[in-house]
Coordinates of C-alpha atoms in Angstrom, one line a residue:
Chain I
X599 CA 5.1 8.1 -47.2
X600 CA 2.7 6.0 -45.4
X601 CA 0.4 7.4 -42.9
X602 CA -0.7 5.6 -39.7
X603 CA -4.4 6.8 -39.0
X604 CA -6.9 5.8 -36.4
X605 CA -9.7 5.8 -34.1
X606 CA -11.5 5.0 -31.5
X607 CA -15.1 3.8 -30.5
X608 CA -16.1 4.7 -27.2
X609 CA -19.5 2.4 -25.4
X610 CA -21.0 5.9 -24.2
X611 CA -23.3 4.2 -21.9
X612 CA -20.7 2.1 -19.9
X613 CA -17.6 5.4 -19.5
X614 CA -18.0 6.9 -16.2
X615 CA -16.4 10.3 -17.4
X616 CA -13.3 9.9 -15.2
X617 CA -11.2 11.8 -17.9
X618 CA -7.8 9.4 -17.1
X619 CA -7.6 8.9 -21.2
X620 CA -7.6 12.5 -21.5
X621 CA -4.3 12.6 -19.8
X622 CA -3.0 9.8 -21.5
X623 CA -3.4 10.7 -25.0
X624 CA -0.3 12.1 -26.4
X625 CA -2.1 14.3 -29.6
X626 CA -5.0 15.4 -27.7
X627 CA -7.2 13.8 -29.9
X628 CA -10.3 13.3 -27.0
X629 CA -11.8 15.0 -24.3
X630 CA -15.0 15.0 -22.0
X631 CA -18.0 16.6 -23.6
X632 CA -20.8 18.9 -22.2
X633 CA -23.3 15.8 -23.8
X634 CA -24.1 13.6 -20.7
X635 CA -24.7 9.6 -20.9
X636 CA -27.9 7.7 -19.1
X637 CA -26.3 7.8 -15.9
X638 CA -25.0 11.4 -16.2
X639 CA -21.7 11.1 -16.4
X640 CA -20.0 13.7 -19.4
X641 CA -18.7 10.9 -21.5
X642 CA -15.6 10.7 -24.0
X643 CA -15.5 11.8 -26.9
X644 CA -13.1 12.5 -29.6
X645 CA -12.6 16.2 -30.2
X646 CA -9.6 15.9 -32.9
X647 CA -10.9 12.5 -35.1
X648 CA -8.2 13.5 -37.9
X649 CA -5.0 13.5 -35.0
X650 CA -6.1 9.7 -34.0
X651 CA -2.6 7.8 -34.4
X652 CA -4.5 4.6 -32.9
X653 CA -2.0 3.8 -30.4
X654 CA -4.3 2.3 -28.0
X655 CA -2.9 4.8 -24.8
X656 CA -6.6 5.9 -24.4
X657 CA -7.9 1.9 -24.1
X658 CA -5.1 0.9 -22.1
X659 CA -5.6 3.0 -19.4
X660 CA -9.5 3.3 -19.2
X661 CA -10.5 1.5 -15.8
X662 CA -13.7 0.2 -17.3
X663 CA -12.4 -0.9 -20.6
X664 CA -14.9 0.9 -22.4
X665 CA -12.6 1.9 -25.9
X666 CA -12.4 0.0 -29.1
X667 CA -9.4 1.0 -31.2
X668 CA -8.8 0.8 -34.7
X669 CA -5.6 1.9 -37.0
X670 CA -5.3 1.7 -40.7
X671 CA -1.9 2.4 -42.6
X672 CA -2.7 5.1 -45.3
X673 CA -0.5 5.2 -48.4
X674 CA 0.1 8.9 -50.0
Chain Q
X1195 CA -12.1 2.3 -40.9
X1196 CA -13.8 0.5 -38.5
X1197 CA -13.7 -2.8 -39.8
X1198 CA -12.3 -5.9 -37.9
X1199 CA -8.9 -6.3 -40.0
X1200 CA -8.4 -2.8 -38.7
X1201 CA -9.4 -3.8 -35.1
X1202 CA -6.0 -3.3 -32.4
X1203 CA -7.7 -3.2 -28.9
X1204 CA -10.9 -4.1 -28.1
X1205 CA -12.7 -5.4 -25.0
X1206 CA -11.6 -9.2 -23.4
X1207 CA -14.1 -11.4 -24.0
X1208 CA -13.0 -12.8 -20.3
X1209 CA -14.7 -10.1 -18.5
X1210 CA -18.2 -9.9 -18.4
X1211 CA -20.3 -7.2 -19.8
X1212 CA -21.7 -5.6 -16.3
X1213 CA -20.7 -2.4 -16.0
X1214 CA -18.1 -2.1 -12.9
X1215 CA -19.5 -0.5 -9.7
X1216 CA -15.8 1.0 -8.5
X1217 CA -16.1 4.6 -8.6
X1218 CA -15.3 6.2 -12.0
X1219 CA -11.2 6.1 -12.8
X1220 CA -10.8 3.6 -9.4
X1221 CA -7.8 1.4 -10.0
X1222 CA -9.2 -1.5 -9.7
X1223 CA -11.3 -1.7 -12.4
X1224 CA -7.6 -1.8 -14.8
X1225 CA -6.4 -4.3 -13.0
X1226 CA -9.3 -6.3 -13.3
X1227 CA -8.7 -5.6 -16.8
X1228 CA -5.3 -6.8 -16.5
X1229 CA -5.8 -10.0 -15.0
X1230 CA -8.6 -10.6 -17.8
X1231 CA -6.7 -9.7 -20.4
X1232 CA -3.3 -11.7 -19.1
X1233 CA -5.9 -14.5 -18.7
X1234 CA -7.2 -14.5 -22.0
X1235 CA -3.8 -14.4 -23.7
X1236 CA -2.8 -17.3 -21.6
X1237 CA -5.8 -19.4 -22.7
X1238 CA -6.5 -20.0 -18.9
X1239 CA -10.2 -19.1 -18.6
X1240 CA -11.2 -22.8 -17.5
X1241 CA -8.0 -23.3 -15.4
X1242 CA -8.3 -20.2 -13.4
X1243 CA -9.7 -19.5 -9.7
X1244 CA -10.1 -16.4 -7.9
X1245 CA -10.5 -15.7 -5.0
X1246 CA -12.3 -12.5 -4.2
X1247 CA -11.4 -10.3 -0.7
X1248 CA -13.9 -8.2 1.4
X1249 CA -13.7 -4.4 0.3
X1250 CA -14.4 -3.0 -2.7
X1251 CA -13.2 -5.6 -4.9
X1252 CA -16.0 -8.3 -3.4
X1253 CA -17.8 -8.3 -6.6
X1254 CA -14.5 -9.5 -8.5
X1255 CA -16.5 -12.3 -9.3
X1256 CA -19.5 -10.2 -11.3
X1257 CA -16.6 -9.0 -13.9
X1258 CA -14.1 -11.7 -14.5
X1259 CA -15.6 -14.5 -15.7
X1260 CA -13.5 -17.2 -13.9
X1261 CA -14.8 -19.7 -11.2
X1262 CA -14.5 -17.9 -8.4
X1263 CA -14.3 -18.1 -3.9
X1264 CA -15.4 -15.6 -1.9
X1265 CA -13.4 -15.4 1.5
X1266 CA -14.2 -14.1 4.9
X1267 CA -12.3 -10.5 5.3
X1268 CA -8.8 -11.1 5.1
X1269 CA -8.8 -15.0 5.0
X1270 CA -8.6 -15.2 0.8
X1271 CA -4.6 -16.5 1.1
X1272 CA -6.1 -19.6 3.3
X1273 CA -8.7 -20.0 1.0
X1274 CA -5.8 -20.1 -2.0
X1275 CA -4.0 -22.6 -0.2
X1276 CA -6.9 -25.3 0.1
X1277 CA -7.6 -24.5 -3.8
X1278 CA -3.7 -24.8 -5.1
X1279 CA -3.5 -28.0 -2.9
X1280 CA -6.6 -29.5 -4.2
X1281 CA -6.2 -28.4 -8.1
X1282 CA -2.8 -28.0 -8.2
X1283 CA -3.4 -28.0 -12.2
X1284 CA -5.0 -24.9 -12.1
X1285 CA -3.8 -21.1 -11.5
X1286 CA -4.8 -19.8 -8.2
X1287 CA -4.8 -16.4 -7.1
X1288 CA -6.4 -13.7 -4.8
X1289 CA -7.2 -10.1 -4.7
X1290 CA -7.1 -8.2 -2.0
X1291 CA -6.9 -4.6 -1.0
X1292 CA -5.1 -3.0 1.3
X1293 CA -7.5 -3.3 4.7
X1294 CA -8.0 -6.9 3.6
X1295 CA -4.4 -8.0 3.3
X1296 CA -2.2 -5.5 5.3
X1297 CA -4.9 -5.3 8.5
X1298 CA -7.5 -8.1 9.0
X1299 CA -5.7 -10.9 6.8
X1300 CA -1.8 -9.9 8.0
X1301 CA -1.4 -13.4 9.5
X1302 CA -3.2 -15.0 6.4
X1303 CA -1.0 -13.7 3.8
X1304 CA 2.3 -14.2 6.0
X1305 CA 1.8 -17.5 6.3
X1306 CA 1.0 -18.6 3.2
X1307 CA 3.8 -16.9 1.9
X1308 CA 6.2 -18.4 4.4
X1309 CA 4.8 -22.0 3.7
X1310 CA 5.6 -20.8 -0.3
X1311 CA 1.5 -21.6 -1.4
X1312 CA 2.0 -21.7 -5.5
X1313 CA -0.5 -19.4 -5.6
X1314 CA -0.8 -15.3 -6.6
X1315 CA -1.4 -12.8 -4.9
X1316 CA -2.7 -9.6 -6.5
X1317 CA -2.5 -6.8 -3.4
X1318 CA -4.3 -3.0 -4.5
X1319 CA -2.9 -1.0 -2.0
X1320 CA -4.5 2.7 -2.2
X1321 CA -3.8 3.8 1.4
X1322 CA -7.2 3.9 2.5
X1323 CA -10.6 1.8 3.6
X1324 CA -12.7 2.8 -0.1
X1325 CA -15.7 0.7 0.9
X1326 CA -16.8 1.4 4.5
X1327 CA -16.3 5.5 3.9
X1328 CA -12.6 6.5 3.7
X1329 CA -11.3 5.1 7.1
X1330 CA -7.1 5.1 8.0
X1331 CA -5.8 1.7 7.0
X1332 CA -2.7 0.0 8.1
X1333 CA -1.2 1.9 5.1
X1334 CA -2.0 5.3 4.9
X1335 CA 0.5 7.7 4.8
X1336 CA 1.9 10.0 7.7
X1337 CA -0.2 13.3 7.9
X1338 CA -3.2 11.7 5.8
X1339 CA -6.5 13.1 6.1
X1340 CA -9.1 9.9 6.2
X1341 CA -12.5 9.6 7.8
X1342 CA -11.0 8.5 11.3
X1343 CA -7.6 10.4 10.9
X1344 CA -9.7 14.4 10.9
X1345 CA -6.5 16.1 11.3
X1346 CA -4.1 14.0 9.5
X1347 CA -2.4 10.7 10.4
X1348 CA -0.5 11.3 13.7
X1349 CA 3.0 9.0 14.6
X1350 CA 2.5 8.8 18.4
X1351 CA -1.6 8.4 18.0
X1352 CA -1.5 5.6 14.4
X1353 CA 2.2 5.2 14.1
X1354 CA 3.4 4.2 11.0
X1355 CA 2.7 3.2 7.2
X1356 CA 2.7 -0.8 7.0
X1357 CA 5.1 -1.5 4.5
X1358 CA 3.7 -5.3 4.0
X1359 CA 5.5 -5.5 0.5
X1360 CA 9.0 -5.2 2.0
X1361 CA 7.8 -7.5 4.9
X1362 CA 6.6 -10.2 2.6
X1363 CA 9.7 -9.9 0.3
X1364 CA 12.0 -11.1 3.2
X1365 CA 10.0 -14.2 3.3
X1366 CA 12.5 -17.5 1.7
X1367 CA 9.1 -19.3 0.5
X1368 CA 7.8 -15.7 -2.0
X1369 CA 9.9 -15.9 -5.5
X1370 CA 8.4 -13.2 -6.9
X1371 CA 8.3 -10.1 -5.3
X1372 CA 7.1 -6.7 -7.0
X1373 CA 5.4 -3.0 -6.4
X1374 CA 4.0 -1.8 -9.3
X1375 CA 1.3 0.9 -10.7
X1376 CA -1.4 1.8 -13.0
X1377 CA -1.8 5.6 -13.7
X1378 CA -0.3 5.6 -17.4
X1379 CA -0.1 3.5 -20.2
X1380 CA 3.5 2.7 -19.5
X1381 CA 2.7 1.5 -15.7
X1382 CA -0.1 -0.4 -16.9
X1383 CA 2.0 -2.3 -19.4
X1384 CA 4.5 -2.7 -16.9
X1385 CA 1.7 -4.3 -14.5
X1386 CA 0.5 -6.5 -17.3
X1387 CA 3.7 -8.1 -17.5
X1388 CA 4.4 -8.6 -14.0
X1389 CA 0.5 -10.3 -13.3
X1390 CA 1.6 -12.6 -16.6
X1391 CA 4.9 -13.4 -14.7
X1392 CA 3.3 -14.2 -11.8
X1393 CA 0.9 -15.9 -13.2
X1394 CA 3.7 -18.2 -14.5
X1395 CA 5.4 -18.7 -11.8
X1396 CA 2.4 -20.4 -10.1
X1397 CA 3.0 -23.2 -12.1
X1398 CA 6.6 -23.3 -12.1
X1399 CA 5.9 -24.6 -8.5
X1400 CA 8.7 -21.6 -7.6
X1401 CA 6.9 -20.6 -4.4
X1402 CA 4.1 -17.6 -3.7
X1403 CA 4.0 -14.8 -6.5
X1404 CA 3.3 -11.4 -4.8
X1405 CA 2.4 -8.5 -6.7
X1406 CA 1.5 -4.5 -5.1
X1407 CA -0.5 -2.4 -7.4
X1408 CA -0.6 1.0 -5.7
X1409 CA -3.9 2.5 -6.7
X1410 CA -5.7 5.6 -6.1
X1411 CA -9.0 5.8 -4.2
X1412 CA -10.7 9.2 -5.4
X1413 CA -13.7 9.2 -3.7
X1414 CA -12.1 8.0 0.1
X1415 CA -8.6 10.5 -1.2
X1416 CA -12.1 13.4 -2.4
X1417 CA -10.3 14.2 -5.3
X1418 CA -10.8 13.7 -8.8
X1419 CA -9.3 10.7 -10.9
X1420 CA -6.8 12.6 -12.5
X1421 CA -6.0 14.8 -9.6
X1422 CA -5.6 11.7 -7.7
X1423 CA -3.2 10.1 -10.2
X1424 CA -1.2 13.2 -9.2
X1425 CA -1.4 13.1 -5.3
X1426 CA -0.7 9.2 -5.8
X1427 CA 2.6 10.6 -7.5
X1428 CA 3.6 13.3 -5.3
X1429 CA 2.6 11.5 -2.2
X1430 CA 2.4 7.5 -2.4
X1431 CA 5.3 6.4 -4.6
X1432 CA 8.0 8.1 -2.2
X1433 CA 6.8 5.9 0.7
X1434 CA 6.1 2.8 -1.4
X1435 CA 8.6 2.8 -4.1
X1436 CA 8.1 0.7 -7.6
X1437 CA 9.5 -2.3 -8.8
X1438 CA 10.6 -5.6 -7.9
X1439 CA 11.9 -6.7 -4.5
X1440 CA 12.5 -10.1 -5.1
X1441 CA 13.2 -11.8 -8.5
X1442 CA 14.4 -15.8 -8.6

């Protein structure tokens, strides 16, 4: 069965750390770290990288459009 | 994985690449997204004016990269209405927040509406003054703490809510008339669609295209984003309700 995999690259510099992706991502693949960006704000990140379905909830929502998604279907 | 066959979201190239100065998780930086993104897929970008309110959303024009007006406080739908009139090949709209559109700019936007300006009108209504520190707007809820409101909005004192949404959907010369939201991906892809629609209708010479977004304000509310998604739930949507007054 074919497996739909994906992920996400996040501009570290530009998310504020508001943590509404969080919320929004149904396999609780990302979360705000303890690491802290230029402007000190405890950015993304992705906790989970294997549980990334790609489905683009995290990008949607981000107010400063700062997530890239990709998605690959994987044949087993 | 990262390759770009595999790419499926990625930034618009319509907005610019300064990072937004709206407070982190605001609302309005979404539907700035929005209305880049719904411009992008239209192929617009060179047909497209703004026209950029007093408040928080003033530097509309750093982000989107459209030509853009910048009105005196409240005055953006007059400003519309001499653009539409002048270029009516090209998509007009404004962007307003709540103290710009609902308090200052009441008699702007009633008027244009009632003359039926082809223009849109993109309306963040978060229930608060964000800019100037967190002041009571026309629309802030009953019992509200705000800057100016210490002990919660008070009936007999502030009286009541403006609902401006339900006053401009009574208008004949509005065709499209809707309240709509951006705390989830569902809401946000339901916003997309209704900015796309009005965006449409502009040039369906239908009359004025009118579309809420209630928003959050989590620095003027002092909560955090996402617990400010959650008092927007619990406390905004049963005073202003979602979805479309006026469809035709």
């Amino acid at each position: 069965m074919a497996k739909i995999k994906g992920t996400i690259v996040v501009d570290i510099e530009q998310c504020k750390g508001c943590g509404v992706c969080v919320t929004s991502c149904p396999t609780k693949t990302i979360a705000l770290g303890r690491d802290v960006n230029g402007k000190g704000y405890n950015y993304m990140q992705m906790v989970n990288p294997e549980s990334c379905t790609g489905c683009t909830n995290c990008a949607t929502v981000c107010p400063d459009t700062v997530i890239t998604v990709y998605r690959v279907k994987v044949e087993e | 994985m990262i390759k770009p066959e595999n790419l499926v979201y990625s930034r618009t190239k319509v907005l610019t690449d300064n990072i937004m100065h709206y407070c982190p998780g605001c609302s309005h930086g979404t539907v700035h997204k929005l209305i880049a993104e719904v411009i992008d897929e239209m192929g617009i970008q060179d047909k497209t004016i703004g026209v950029s309110p007093v408040g928080c959303g003033v530097f509309a024009y750093n982000y989107i990269d459209i030509d853009w007006l910048e009105a005196a406080h409240g005055r953006a739908p007059a400003l519309a209405t001499a653009a539409k009139r002048l270029n009516p090949d090209k998509y007009v709209f404004t962007y307003q927040g709540d103290g710009d559109l609902a308090s200052i700019g009441t008699a702007e936007i009633m008027h244009a509406c009632n003359r039926g300006e082809n223009i849109v009108v993109i309306f963040i209504n978060n229930a608060i003054y964000g800019m100037t520190g967190g002041q009571m707007a026309p629309t802030t809820l009953i019992g509200q703490v705000t800057a100016t409101t210490p002990h919660g909005r008070n009936v007999e004192l502030n009286g009541y809510p403006l609902k401006i949404t339900e006053l401009i959907a009574q208008l004949p010369g509005t065709c499209y008339v809707t309240r709509q939201t951006v705390y989830n991906p569902l809401t946000v892809r339901k916003t997309k669609r209704a900015i796309r629609k009005a965006f449409e209708n502009s040039m369906l010479k239908k009359g004025t295209s009118f579309v809420e977004v209630v928003g959050t304000c989590s620095s003027g509310w002092k909560l955090t984003p996402v617990a400010a998604n959650q008092w927007m739930i619990d406390n905004m949507f049963p005073e202003y309700p979602l979805g479309d007054m006026k469809d035709k």
